[in-house]
Every structure is written in structure tokens, then in C-alpha cells.
PDB file of C-alpha atoms in Angstrom:
ATOM      1  CA  MET A 787      20.189  -2.470 -28.342  1.00  0.00           C
ATOM      2  CA  ASN A 788      19.360  -6.161 -28.283  1.00  0.00           C
ATOM      3  CA  CYS A 789      15.759  -6.435 -27.108  1.00  0.00           C
ATOM      4  CA  GLY A 790      16.002 -10.198 -26.559  1.00  0.00           C
ATOM      5  CA  LYS A 791      18.799  -9.753 -24.038  1.00  0.00           C
ATOM      6  CA  TYR A 792      17.050  -6.848 -22.475  1.00  0.00           C
ATOM      7  CA  VAL A 793      13.976  -9.008 -21.818  1.00  0.00           C
ATOM      8  CA  GLN A 794      16.174 -11.916 -20.677  1.00  0.00           C
ATOM      9  CA  ALA A 795      17.838  -9.659 -18.238  1.00  0.00           C
ATOM     10  CA  ILE A 796      14.562  -8.760 -16.682  1.00  0.00           C
ATOM     11  CA  PHE A 797      13.358 -12.272 -16.208  1.00  0.00           C
ATOM     12  CA  GLU A 798      16.716 -13.298 -14.727  1.00  0.00           C
ATOM     13  CA  SER A 799      15.842 -11.343 -11.648  1.00  0.00           C
ATOM     14  CA  PHE A 800      12.796 -13.363 -11.151  1.00  0.00           C
ATOM     15  CA  GLN A 801      14.680 -16.670 -11.005  1.00  0.00           C
ATOM     16  CA  ASP A 802      15.434 -15.930  -7.472  1.00  0.00           C
ATOM     17  CA  LYS A 803      12.682 -17.069  -5.175  1.00  0.00           C
ATOM     18  CA  ASN A 804      13.171 -14.261  -2.589  1.00  0.00           C
ATOM     19  CA  PHE A 805      13.076 -11.624  -5.297  1.00  0.00           C
ATOM     20  CA  ARG A 806       9.793 -13.014  -6.752  1.00  0.00           C
ATOM     21  CA  TRP A 807       8.066 -12.905  -3.340  1.00  0.00           C
ATOM     22  CA  LEU A 808       9.385  -9.456  -2.620  1.00  0.00           C
ATOM     23  CA  PHE A 809       8.193  -8.095  -5.985  1.00  0.00           C
ATOM     24  CA  PHE A 810       4.785  -9.606  -5.455  1.00  0.00           C
ATOM     25  CA  THR A 811       4.328  -8.353  -1.854  1.00  0.00           C
ATOM     26  CA  ARG A 812       5.510  -4.914  -2.790  1.00  0.00           C
ATOM     27  CA  PHE A 813       3.174  -4.873  -5.730  1.00  0.00           C
ATOM     28  CA  MET A 814       0.244  -5.770  -3.478  1.00  0.00           C
ATOM     29  CA  MET A 815       1.169  -3.073  -0.959  1.00  0.00           C
ATOM     30  CA  GLN A 816       1.430  -0.416  -3.619  1.00  0.00           C
ATOM     31  CA  GLN A 817      -1.842  -1.573  -5.127  1.00  0.00           C
ATOM     32  CA  GLY A 818      -3.493  -0.773  -1.819  1.00  0.00           C
ATOM     33  CA  VAL A 819      -1.803   2.564  -1.293  1.00  0.00           C
ATOM     34  CA  SER A 820      -2.606   3.701  -4.819  1.00  0.00           C
ATOM     35  CA  THR A 821      -6.174   2.632  -4.339  1.00  0.00           C
ATOM     36  CA  VAL A 822      -6.524   4.694  -1.058  1.00  0.00           C
ATOM     37  CA  PHE A 823      -4.825   7.820  -2.351  1.00  0.00           C
ATOM     38  CA  THR A 824      -6.943   7.780  -5.437  1.00  0.00           C
ATOM     39  CA  PHE A 825     -10.349   7.180  -4.016  1.00  0.00           C
ATOM     40  CA  VAL A 826     -10.175   8.764  -0.563  1.00  0.00           C
ATOM     41  CA  GLN A 827     -11.246  12.137  -2.005  1.00  0.00           C
ATOM     42  CA  TYR A 828     -14.427  10.686  -3.439  1.00  0.00           C
ATOM     43  CA  TRP A 829     -15.133   8.626  -0.285  1.00  0.00           C
ATOM     44  CA  VAL A 830     -14.800  11.815   1.948  1.00  0.00           C
ATOM     45  CA  SER A 831     -17.170  13.718  -0.429  1.00  0.00           C
ATOM     46  CA  ASP A 832     -19.725  10.936  -0.425  1.00  0.00           C
ATOM     47  CA  MET A 833     -19.559   9.147   2.888  1.00  0.00           C
ATOM     48  CA  VAL A 834     -17.935  11.507   5.555  1.00  0.00           C
ATOM     49  CA  TYR A 835     -19.339  14.480   7.402  1.00  0.00           C
ATOM     50  CA  ILE A 836     -16.972  17.435   6.633  1.00  0.00           C
ATOM     51  CA  PRO A 837     -16.797  19.867   9.500  1.00  0.00           C
ATOM     52  CA  ASN A 838     -16.625  23.594   9.652  1.00  0.00           C
ATOM     53  CA  CYS A 839     -18.081  24.009   6.089  1.00  0.00           C
ATOM     54  CA  TRP A 840     -14.751  22.977   4.539  1.00  0.00           C
ATOM     55  CA  SER A 841     -14.511  22.185   0.933  1.00  0.00           C
ATOM     56  CA  LYS A 842     -13.787  18.548   0.164  1.00  0.00           C
ATOM     57  CA  GLU A 843     -10.484  19.610  -1.306  1.00  0.00           C
ATOM     58  CA  LYS A 844      -9.367  21.220   2.040  1.00  0.00           C
ATOM     59  CA  ALA A 845     -10.814  18.265   3.993  1.00  0.00           C
ATOM     60  CA  VAL A 846      -8.828  15.768   2.130  1.00  0.00           C
ATOM     61  CA  ALA A 847      -5.595  17.783   2.225  1.00  0.00           C
ATOM     62  CA  ILE A 848      -5.887  18.030   6.037  1.00  0.00           C
ATOM     63  CA  LEU A 849      -6.548  14.300   6.187  1.00  0.00           C
ATOM     64  CA  MET A 850      -3.141  13.666   4.599  1.00  0.00           C
ATOM     65  CA  ILE A 851      -1.246  15.646   7.321  1.00  0.00           C
ATOM     66  CA  PRO A 852      -1.379  12.995  10.068  1.00  0.00           C
ATOM     67  CA  LEU A 853      -0.553  10.237   7.576  1.00  0.00           C
ATOM     68  CA  VAL A 854       2.552  12.065   6.293  1.00  0.00           C
ATOM     69  CA  ILE A 855       3.736  12.981   9.781  1.00  0.00           C
ATOM     70  CA  SER A 856       3.435   9.512  11.270  1.00  0.00           C
ATOM     71  CA  ALA A 857       4.872   7.866   8.100  1.00  0.00           C
ATOM     72  CA  ALA A 858       7.965  10.201   8.174  1.00  0.00           C
ATOM     73  CA  ILE A 859       8.635   9.602  11.894  1.00  0.00           C
ATOM     74  CA  CYS A 860       7.992   5.822  11.831  1.00  0.00           C
ATOM     75  CA  SER A 861      10.094   5.243   8.724  1.00  0.00           C
ATOM     76  CA  VAL A 862      13.147   6.498  10.646  1.00  0.00           C
ATOM     77  CA  LEU A 863      12.262   4.840  14.024  1.00  0.00           C
ATOM     78  CA  PHE A 864      11.468   1.378  12.699  1.00  0.00           C
ATOM     79  CA  GLY A 865      14.270   1.538  10.185  1.00  0.00           C
ATOM     80  CA  LEU A 866      16.624   1.984  13.021  1.00  0.00           C
ATOM     81  CA  LEU A 867      14.904  -0.693  15.085  1.00  0.00           C
ATOM     82  CA  SER A 868      15.128  -3.193  12.267  1.00  0.00           C
ATOM     83  CA  ASP A 869      18.844  -2.618  11.899  1.00  0.00           C
ATOM     84  CA  ARG A 870      19.262  -2.924  15.641  1.00  0.00           C
ATOM     85  CA  ILE A 871      17.418  -6.244  16.040  1.00  0.00           C
ATOM     86  CA  LYS A 872      18.570  -7.591  12.704  1.00  0.00           C
ATOM     87  CA  ARG A 873      14.940  -8.498  11.685  1.00  0.00           C
ATOM     88  CA  ARG A 874      12.980  -7.460   8.687  1.00  0.00           C
ATOM     89  CA  LYS A 875       9.966  -9.787   8.269  1.00  0.00           C
ATOM     90  CA  PRO A 876       8.213  -9.265  11.544  1.00  0.00           C
ATOM     91  CA  LEU A 877       8.148  -5.448  11.071  1.00  0.00           C
ATOM     92  CA  VAL A 878       7.017  -5.730   7.480  1.00  0.00           C
ATOM     93  CA  ILE A 879       4.175  -8.120   8.413  1.00  0.00           C
ATOM     94  CA  SER A 880       2.994  -6.080  11.368  1.00  0.00           C
ATOM     95  CA  ALA A 881       2.958  -2.923   9.265  1.00  0.00           C
ATOM     96  CA  SER A 882       0.941  -4.617   6.537  1.00  0.00           C
ATOM     97  CA  ILE A 883      -1.596  -5.991   9.067  1.00  0.00           C
ATOM     98  CA  LEU A 884      -1.923  -2.561  10.716  1.00  0.00           C
ATOM     99  CA  MET A 885      -2.680  -1.030   7.289  1.00  0.00           C
ATOM    100  CA  SER A 886      -5.133  -3.829   6.463  1.00  0.00           C
ATOM    101  CA  LEU A 887      -7.087  -3.124   9.702  1.00  0.00           C
ATOM    102  CA  SER A 888      -7.152   0.558   9.031  1.00  0.00           C
ATOM    103  CA  ALA A 889      -8.521   0.026   5.523  1.00  0.00           C
ATOM    104  CA  GLY A 890     -11.073  -2.376   6.836  1.00  0.00           C
ATOM    105  CA  CYS A 891     -12.397   0.230   9.262  1.00  0.00           C
ATOM    106  CA  PHE A 892     -13.207   2.537   6.303  1.00  0.00           C
ATOM    107  CA  THR A 893     -15.946   0.050   5.366  1.00  0.00           C
ATOM    108  CA  VAL A 894     -17.992   0.780   8.460  1.00  0.00           C
ATOM    109  CA  ILE A 895     -17.687   4.623   8.607  1.00  0.00           C
ATOM    110  CA  ARG A 896     -20.896   6.367   7.710  1.00  0.00           C
ATOM    111  CA  GLY A 897     -21.404  10.217   7.728  1.00  0.00           C
ATOM    112  CA  GLY A 898     -21.805  10.751  11.448  1.00  0.00           C
ATOM    113  CA  ASN A 899     -20.581  13.932  13.105  1.00  0.00           C
ATOM    114  CA  LEU A 900     -17.325  12.208  14.241  1.00  0.00           C
ATOM    115  CA  SER A 901     -16.657  10.434  10.992  1.00  0.00           C
ATOM    116  CA  TYR A 902     -14.093  12.958   9.825  1.00  0.00           C
ATOM    117  CA  TYR A 903     -12.142  12.812  13.046  1.00  0.00           C
ATOM    118  CA  ILE A 904     -12.257   9.002  13.070  1.00  0.00           C
ATOM    119  CA  THR A 905     -10.811   9.108   9.557  1.00  0.00           C
ATOM    120  CA  LEU A 906      -7.992  11.398  10.801  1.00  0.00           C
ATOM    121  CA  ALA A 907      -7.083   8.850  13.393  1.00  0.00           C
ATOM    122  CA  LEU A 908      -7.200   5.977  10.950  1.00  0.00           C
ATOM    123  CA  LEU A 909      -4.959   7.777   8.517  1.00  0.00           C
ATOM    124  CA  PHE A 910      -2.523   8.507  11.322  1.00  0.00           C
ATOM    125  CA  VAL A 911      -2.429   4.732  12.142  1.00  0.00           C
ATOM    126  CA  SER A 912      -2.108   3.865   8.470  1.00  0.00           C
ATOM    127  CA  GLY A 913       0.887   6.282   8.267  1.00  0.00           C
ATOM    128  CA  ILE A 914       2.558   4.312  11.112  1.00  0.00           C
ATOM    129  CA  GLY A 915       2.216   1.097   9.026  1.00  0.00           C
ATOM    130  CA  TYR A 916       3.182   2.781   5.774  1.00  0.00           C
ATOM    131  CA  GLY A 917       6.342   4.515   7.080  1.00  0.00           C
ATOM    132  CA  THR A 918       7.460   1.338   8.738  1.00  0.00           C
ATOM    133  CA  TYR A 919       6.853  -0.730   5.579  1.00  0.00           C
ATOM    134  CA  LEU A 920       8.675   1.732   3.348  1.00  0.00           C
ATOM    135  CA  SER A 921      11.844   1.779   5.259  1.00  0.00           C
ATOM    136  CA  VAL A 922      12.134  -1.888   6.241  1.00  0.00           C
ATOM    137  CA  ASP A 923      10.964  -3.218   2.877  1.00  0.00           C
ATOM    138  CA  PHE A 924      13.737  -1.190   1.133  1.00  0.00           C
ATOM    139  CA  ALA A 925      16.188  -2.782   3.568  1.00  0.00           C
ATOM    140  CA  LEU A 926      14.678  -6.169   2.811  1.00  0.00           C
ATOM    141  CA  LEU A 927      15.309  -5.548  -0.953  1.00  0.00           C
ATOM    142  CA  LEU A 928      18.984  -4.800  -0.344  1.00  0.00           C
ATOM    143  CA  ASP A 929      19.353  -7.917   1.778  1.00  0.00           C
ATOM    144  CA  ILE A 930      17.956 -10.243  -0.973  1.00  0.00           C
ATOM    145  CA  LEU A 931      19.246  -8.848  -4.198  1.00  0.00           C
ATOM    146  CA  PRO A 932      19.948 -11.850  -6.429  1.00  0.00           C
ATOM    147  CA  SER A 933      23.354 -10.754  -7.789  1.00  0.00           C
ATOM    148  CA  ILE A 934      25.952  -8.396  -6.514  1.00  0.00           C
ATOM    149  CA  HIS A 935      26.958  -7.636 -10.104  1.00  0.00           C
ATOM    150  CA  ASN A 936      23.436  -6.532 -11.264  1.00  0.00           C
ATOM    151  CA  LYS A 937      22.196  -4.510  -8.328  1.00  0.00           C
ATOM    152  CA  ALA A 938      21.016  -1.497 -10.411  1.00  0.00           C
ATOM    153  CA  LYS A 939      19.139  -3.697 -12.845  1.00  0.00           C
ATOM    154  CA  ASP A 940      17.462  -5.731 -10.162  1.00  0.00           C
ATOM    155  CA  ILE A 941      16.311  -2.632  -8.300  1.00  0.00           C
ATOM    156  CA  ALA A 942      15.075  -1.138 -11.512  1.00  0.00           C
ATOM    157  CA  VAL A 943      13.015  -4.307 -12.072  1.00  0.00           C
ATOM    158  CA  TRP A 944      11.717  -4.279  -8.510  1.00  0.00           C
ATOM    159  CA  ASN A 945      10.739  -0.616  -9.008  1.00  0.00           C
ATOM    160  CA  GLN A 946       8.067  -1.699 -11.375  1.00  0.00           C
ATOM    161  CA  ALA A 947       6.210  -3.119  -8.338  1.00  0.00           C
ATOM    162  CA  LEU A 948       5.807   0.503  -7.377  1.00  0.00           C
ATOM    163  CA  ILE A 949       4.895   1.973 -10.831  1.00  0.00           C
ATOM    164  CA  LEU A 950       2.508  -0.682 -12.264  1.00  0.00           C
ATOM    165  CA  PRO A 951      -0.100  -0.315  -9.385  1.00  0.00           C
ATOM    166  CA  GLN A 952      -0.279   3.342 -10.097  1.00  0.00           C
ATOM    167  CA  VAL A 953      -1.554   2.452 -13.515  1.00  0.00           C
ATOM    168  CA  LEU A 954      -3.762  -0.462 -12.512  1.00  0.00           C
ATOM    169  CA  ALA A 955      -5.268   0.599  -9.217  1.00  0.00           C
ATOM    170  CA  THR A 956      -7.480   3.406 -10.620  1.00  0.00           C
ATOM    171  CA  PRO A 957      -9.280   1.602 -13.390  1.00  0.00           C
ATOM    172  CA  ILE A 958      -9.673  -1.529 -11.264  1.00  0.00           C
ATOM    173  CA  GLY A 959     -10.898   0.519  -8.263  1.00  0.00           C
ATOM    174  CA  GLY A 960     -13.148   2.665 -10.438  1.00  0.00           C
ATOM    175  CA  PHE A 961     -14.838  -0.412 -12.059  1.00  0.00           C
ATOM    176  CA  ILE A 962     -15.422  -1.891  -8.566  1.00  0.00           C
ATOM    177  CA  LEU A 963     -16.826   1.389  -7.159  1.00  0.00           C
ATOM    178  CA  ASP A 964     -19.166   2.086 -10.118  1.00  0.00           C
ATOM    179  CA  PHE A 965     -20.346  -1.474 -10.481  1.00  0.00           C
ATOM    180  CA  PHE A 966     -21.327  -1.919  -6.722  1.00  0.00           C
ATOM    181  CA  GLU A 967     -22.574   1.572  -6.126  1.00  0.00           C
ATOM    182  CA  GLN A 968     -25.393   1.097  -8.620  1.00  0.00           C
ATOM    183  CA  PHE A 969     -26.936  -1.589  -6.279  1.00  0.00           C
ATOM    184  CA  ASN A 970     -26.933   0.553  -3.082  1.00  0.00           C
ATOM    185  CA  CYS A 971     -25.371   4.010  -3.282  1.00  0.00           C
ATOM    186  CA  GLU A 972     -27.004   5.147  -0.018  1.00  0.00           C
ATOM    187  CA  LEU A 973     -25.200   2.403   1.873  1.00  0.00           C
ATOM    188  CA  GLY A 974     -21.992   3.133  -0.034  1.00  0.00           C
ATOM    189  CA  LEU A 975     -21.755  -0.580  -1.171  1.00  0.00           C
ATOM    190  CA  GLY A 976     -19.156   0.362  -3.754  1.00  0.00           C
ATOM    191  CA  TYR A 977     -16.924   1.868  -1.075  1.00  0.00           C
ATOM    192  CA  ILE A 978     -17.447  -1.068   1.277  1.00  0.00           C
ATOM    193  CA  ILE A 979     -16.330  -3.511  -1.400  1.00  0.00           C
ATOM    194  CA  LEU A 980     -13.488  -1.253  -2.587  1.00  0.00           C
ATOM    195  CA  PHE A 981     -11.939  -0.837   0.825  1.00  0.00           C
ATOM    196  CA  ALA A 982     -12.497  -4.482   1.758  1.00  0.00           C
ATOM    197  CA  ILE A 983     -10.438  -5.419  -1.330  1.00  0.00           C
ATOM    198  CA  THR A 984      -7.926  -2.794  -0.392  1.00  0.00           C
ATOM    199  CA  ALA A 985      -7.578  -4.316   3.125  1.00  0.00           C
ATOM    200  CA  ALA A 986      -7.006  -7.618   1.348  1.00  0.00           C
ATOM    201  CA  TYR A 987      -4.261  -6.123  -0.796  1.00  0.00           C
ATOM    202  CA  PHE A 988      -2.437  -4.913   2.434  1.00  0.00           C
ATOM    203  CA  PHE A 989      -2.989  -8.279   4.197  1.00  0.00           C
ATOM    204  CA  ILE A 990      -1.691 -10.270   1.364  1.00  0.00           C
ATOM    205  CA  SER A 991       1.376  -8.006   1.122  1.00  0.00           C
ATOM    206  CA  GLY A 992       2.316  -8.899   4.602  1.00  0.00           C
ATOM    207  CA  ILE A 993       1.428 -12.555   4.875  1.00  0.00           C
ATOM    208  CA  PHE A 994       3.441 -13.775   1.857  1.00  0.00           C
ATOM    209  CA  VAL A 995       6.598 -12.104   3.248  1.00  0.00           C
ATOM    210  CA  VAL A 996       6.937 -15.385   5.334  1.00  0.00           C
ATOM    211  CA  LYS A 997       7.811 -17.167   2.031  1.00  0.00           C
ATOM    212  CA  MET A 998      11.145 -15.390   1.954  1.00  0.00           C
ATOM    213  CA  ASP A 999      14.314 -16.974   3.315  1.00  0.00           C
ATOM    214  CA  VAL A1000      15.398 -13.959   5.408  1.00  0.00           C
ATOM    215  CA  PRO A1001      15.031 -13.133   9.127  1.00  0.00           C
TER     216      PRO A1001
END
């Protein structure tokens, strides 16, 4: 196997402007998703009132139910809608902004009696955005693949935008959380900064979609 040609083949995909922006925006989206999925269990344990004497493991597991349900339903509905109206970018941008707003709301939740149920509602809303983004972003990928002769290779390169954040999100988020929590752990300053940055990840993933030359 010629390693030089292998590396060259990877970078060939990034010569296309649309592919570069799609990779970047998907990377930022997945960076936000990986951060939420990794740290929500710690956030629930430290900052949320858990009802009915549930364990934090049970509380987090139940929190995932509305997210999974809304994501599954909306991925189908908005995928169909995108095909029907022949538009991708408006749906991707709307989904990203919705997830950004939901993540931003996590910064103001503090252990009141309703905090757990508010979190359930926020994750349901996040699922709407996530499901929409998943289906429409995949369709966007197929629309902008640089070469009809190298589709499998280009998709494999794009797939790194899903994999790399799973490696990077945890150490980056862990550093942010630990660093800022030492200044004010009662306020949950680390979580405030962490979820504010997560909201920025989602916002960036939507806004820069406008750079792509697709409808």
C-alpha cells in the first residue's frame, strides 16, 4: 500500500469547497453531541434534583427516552420534507439553532424541584433538532460529493467528522469543567461554561452551512 497516495487521496476530498464546509459543520455538530452525551450524567448528579429517590443512572437513562423518540420521528418526517421541498440548508440551520438554544438553557438550570422535568423537555426539543440534522445532513452529503468515481472514499473521509469528536470532546470538556468548577462549584460555573461552549458548537455547525453552494 502506497501511504503517500493514501494521504493524497484523503486531501483530494478537501479540495472541494462544499465538502470542506460540510466536514467542518458536521465536526462541530458532533463535538456538541459528544459533549452532551458524555457530561449530562455528571450534570444531572451535581446540578439537577432527581425525583422519586431514583439513582442517577436511572435518571439519566430516562432522560434519554424523549430524546431518542423525538430524534427517531423527526429524522423521518424532516427527511421526507427536505426531499419534498428540495431544500437542505434551511432545515440543517434550523435544527442546529434549536439544539444551540436547548444547550444554552442548561446553563441556567439549578437544582429546583422542577429541574429534572425541565431537562426532560429540553432533551425532547434537542431530539427534534438532532433527528432533523441527522437525516438532512446525510442527504446534503450525497448532494455535494466531489466525485462520482470516489463516493465511498469521500464518505469515509467525511465519517471522520463523526469519529474525531468522540475522541476530542471528553478531554476538552473535562478540562473546561474541572478548571472552572474550582472557582465556584456551588454555582456550577464549570457546567455553565461547558454548556455555553456546547451551544456555540451547535450554533457554528448551522451558521457555516450557508457557505455551501447548495439549496
